Each structure stands twice: as C-alpha cells, then as structure tokens.
JSON list of C-alpha atoms in Angstrom, two decimals:
[
{"chain": "H", "resi": 272, "resn": "GLY", "atom": "CA", "xyz": [-6.70, 16.90, 12.96]},
{"chain": "H", "resi": 273, "resn": "MET", "atom": "CA", "xyz": [-4.01, 14.65, 11.47]},
{"chain": "H", "resi": 274, "resn": "ASN", "atom": "CA", "xyz": [-2.02, 14.59, 8.32]},
{"chain": "H", "resi": 275, "resn": "GLY", "atom": "CA", "xyz": [-1.79, 11.78, 5.81]},
{"chain": "H", "resi": 276, "resn": "LEU", "atom": "CA", "xyz": [1.36, 10.23, 7.38]},
{"chain": "H", "resi": 277, "resn": "GLU", "atom": "CA", "xyz": [-0.23, 10.06, 10.85]},
{"chain": "H", "resi": 278, "resn": "PHE", "atom": "CA", "xyz": [-3.28, 8.40, 9.25]},
{"chain": "H", "resi": 279, "resn": "LEU", "atom": "CA", "xyz": [-1.19, 5.78, 7.57]},
{"chain": "H", "resi": 280, "resn": "ARG", "atom": "CA", "xyz": [0.53, 5.11, 10.81]},
{"chain": "H", "resi": 281, "resn": "ARG", "atom": "CA", "xyz": [-2.67, 4.41, 12.42]},
{"chain": "H", "resi": 282, "resn": "VAL", "atom": "CA", "xyz": [-3.92, 2.17, 9.72]},
{"chain": "H", "resi": 283, "resn": "LYS", "atom": "CA", "xyz": [-0.62, 0.23, 9.84]},
{"chain": "H", "resi": 284, "resn": "ASP", "atom": "CA", "xyz": [-0.87, -0.21, 13.53]},
{"chain": "H", "resi": 285, "resn": "ARG", "atom": "CA", "xyz": [-4.43, -1.60, 13.40]},
{"chain": "H", "resi": 286, "resn": "GLN", "atom": "CA", "xyz": [-4.05, -3.55, 10.02]},
{"chain": "H", "resi": 287, "resn": "PRO", "atom": "CA", "xyz": [-0.41, -4.34, 9.47]},
{"chain": "H", "resi": 288, "resn": "GLU", "atom": "CA", "xyz": [-1.15, -6.33, 6.27]},
{"chain": "H", "resi": 289, "resn": "THR", "atom": "CA", "xyz": [-2.75, -3.40, 4.58]},
{"chain": "H", "resi": 290, "resn": "ALA", "atom": "CA", "xyz": [-1.05, -2.14, 1.41]},
{"chain": "H", "resi": 291, "resn": "GLU", "atom": "CA", "xyz": [-0.76, 1.53, 1.60]},
{"chain": "H", "resi": 292, "resn": "ILE", "atom": "CA", "xyz": [-0.49, 4.18, -1.19]},
{"chain": "H", "resi": 293, "resn": "LEU", "atom": "CA", "xyz": [0.32, 7.80, -0.51]},
{"chain": "H", "resi": 294, "resn": "ILE", "atom": "CA", "xyz": [-1.39, 10.35, -2.73]},
{"chain": "H", "resi": 295, "resn": "THR", "atom": "CA", "xyz": [0.20, 13.79, -2.12]},
{"chain": "H", "resi": 296, "resn": "ALA", "atom": "CA", "xyz": [0.71, 17.14, -3.50]},
{"chain": "H", "resi": 297, "resn": "TYR", "atom": "CA", "xyz": [3.75, 17.55, -1.21]},
{"chain": "H", "resi": 298, "resn": "GLY", "atom": "CA", "xyz": [6.11, 14.79, -2.38]},
{"chain": "H", "resi": 299, "resn": "ASN", "atom": "CA", "xyz": [9.20, 16.24, -0.85]},
{"chain": "H", "resi": 300, "resn": "TYR", "atom": "CA", "xyz": [12.18, 14.03, 0.25]},
{"chain": "H", "resi": 301, "resn": "GLU", "atom": "CA", "xyz": [11.29, 14.18, 4.08]},
{"chain": "H", "resi": 302, "resn": "ILE", "atom": "CA", "xyz": [7.69, 12.96, 3.41]},
{"chain": "H", "resi": 303, "resn": "VAL", "atom": "CA", "xyz": [8.77, 10.15, 1.05]},
{"chain": "H", "resi": 304, "resn": "GLN", "atom": "CA", "xyz": [11.42, 9.00, 3.60]},
{"chain": "H", "resi": 305, "resn": "GLU", "atom": "CA", "xyz": [8.95, 8.97, 6.43]},
{"chain": "H", "resi": 306, "resn": "ALA", "atom": "CA", "xyz": [6.40, 7.11, 4.23]},
{"chain": "H", "resi": 307, "resn": "LYS", "atom": "CA", "xyz": [8.95, 4.50, 3.43]},
{"chain": "H", "resi": 308, "resn": "LYS", "atom": "CA", "xyz": [9.60, 3.91, 7.15]},
{"chain": "H", "resi": 309, "resn": "ILE", "atom": "CA", "xyz": [5.91, 3.41, 7.70]},
{"chain": "H", "resi": 310, "resn": "GLY", "atom": "CA", "xyz": [5.73, 0.90, 4.79]},
{"chain": "H", "resi": 311, "resn": "VAL", "atom": "CA", "xyz": [3.99, 2.83, 2.04]},
{"chain": "H", "resi": 312, "resn": "GLN", "atom": "CA", "xyz": [4.34, 0.82, -1.13]},
{"chain": "H", "resi": 313, "resn": "ALA", "atom": "CA", "xyz": [3.45, 3.37, -3.74]},
{"chain": "H", "resi": 314, "resn": "PHE", "atom": "CA", "xyz": [3.57, 7.25, -4.06]},
{"chain": "H", "resi": 315, "resn": "ILE", "atom": "CA", "xyz": [1.25, 9.09, -6.40]},
{"chain": "H", "resi": 316, "resn": "PRO", "atom": "CA", "xyz": [1.78, 12.78, -6.89]},
{"chain": "H", "resi": 317, "resn": "LYS", "atom": "CA", "xyz": [-1.06, 15.14, -7.52]},
{"chain": "H", "resi": 318, "resn": "PRO", "atom": "CA", "xyz": [-2.56, 15.64, -10.18]},
{"chain": "H", "resi": 319, "resn": "PHE", "atom": "CA", "xyz": [-2.92, 12.04, -11.08]},
{"chain": "H", "resi": 320, "resn": "THR", "atom": "CA", "xyz": [-4.92, 9.95, -13.57]},
{"chain": "H", "resi": 321, "resn": "SER", "atom": "CA", "xyz": [-6.97, 6.81, -13.01]},
{"chain": "H", "resi": 322, "resn": "GLU", "atom": "CA", "xyz": [-4.39, 5.02, -15.06]},
{"chain": "H", "resi": 323, "resn": "ILE", "atom": "CA", "xyz": [-1.59, 5.94, -12.64]},
{"chain": "H", "resi": 324, "resn": "VAL", "atom": "CA", "xyz": [-3.71, 4.67, -9.74]},
{"chain": "H", "resi": 325, "resn": "GLU", "atom": "CA", "xyz": [-4.59, 1.51, -11.63]},
{"chain": "H", "resi": 326, "resn": "ALA", "atom": "CA", "xyz": [-0.89, 0.83, -12.40]},
{"chain": "H", "resi": 327, "resn": "SER", "atom": "CA", "xyz": [0.09, 1.42, -8.84]},
{"chain": "H", "resi": 328, "resn": "LEU", "atom": "CA", "xyz": [-2.45, -1.08, -7.56]},
{"chain": "H", "resi": 329, "resn": "ILE", "atom": "CA", "xyz": [-1.47, -3.74, -10.14]},
{"chain": "H", "resi": 330, "resn": "ARG", "atom": "CA", "xyz": [2.25, -3.25, -9.17]},
{"chain": "H", "resi": 331, "resn": "ILE", "atom": "CA", "xyz": [1.31, -3.76, -5.39]},
{"chain": "H", "resi": 332, "resn": "MET", "atom": "CA", "xyz": [-0.89, -6.76, -6.06]},
{"chain": "H", "resi": 333, "resn": "GLU", "atom": "CA", "xyz": [1.86, -8.48, -8.13]},
{"chain": "H", "resi": 334, "resn": "ASN", "atom": "CA", "xyz": [4.58, -7.73, -5.54]},
{"chain": "H", "resi": 335, "resn": "ASN", "atom": "CA", "xyz": [2.38, -9.17, -2.64]},
{"chain": "H", "resi": 336, "resn": "GLU", "atom": "CA", "xyz": [1.61, -12.46, -4.46]}
]
C-alpha cells in the first residue's frame, strides 16, 4: 500500500548509507524533485536495459568512493 517514493523514504530512514536508484515509468518533474530530496542517486526511466542499470550502478559506486 505504498508508492516507490514512500518505500525509498523508509529505506533511507533505516539504512541512511544505502545508495538508491529510482526506476519509474512516471518520471515527471514533481517525482524527480521529491526523489532528489530523499537522496536518490540515479533515475532510470522504463523501459530500460541492463546496460543502463549497470552504467548507473558503476557511476554511483565511483561517486561514493
């Protein structure tokens, strides 16, 4: 009974060091802004490929080193 942003909020509350990626079919301005406030590090619009996910993960790992 929750949306993805609420899920990410709960994850961040419990595990603040967790890197978060938002995969969404609804990448409108409001959602992106709210996700940034939560601390989401990458946004992947649907449909996506495994290469896009891999590139996002690599970028996050490099930025967190």
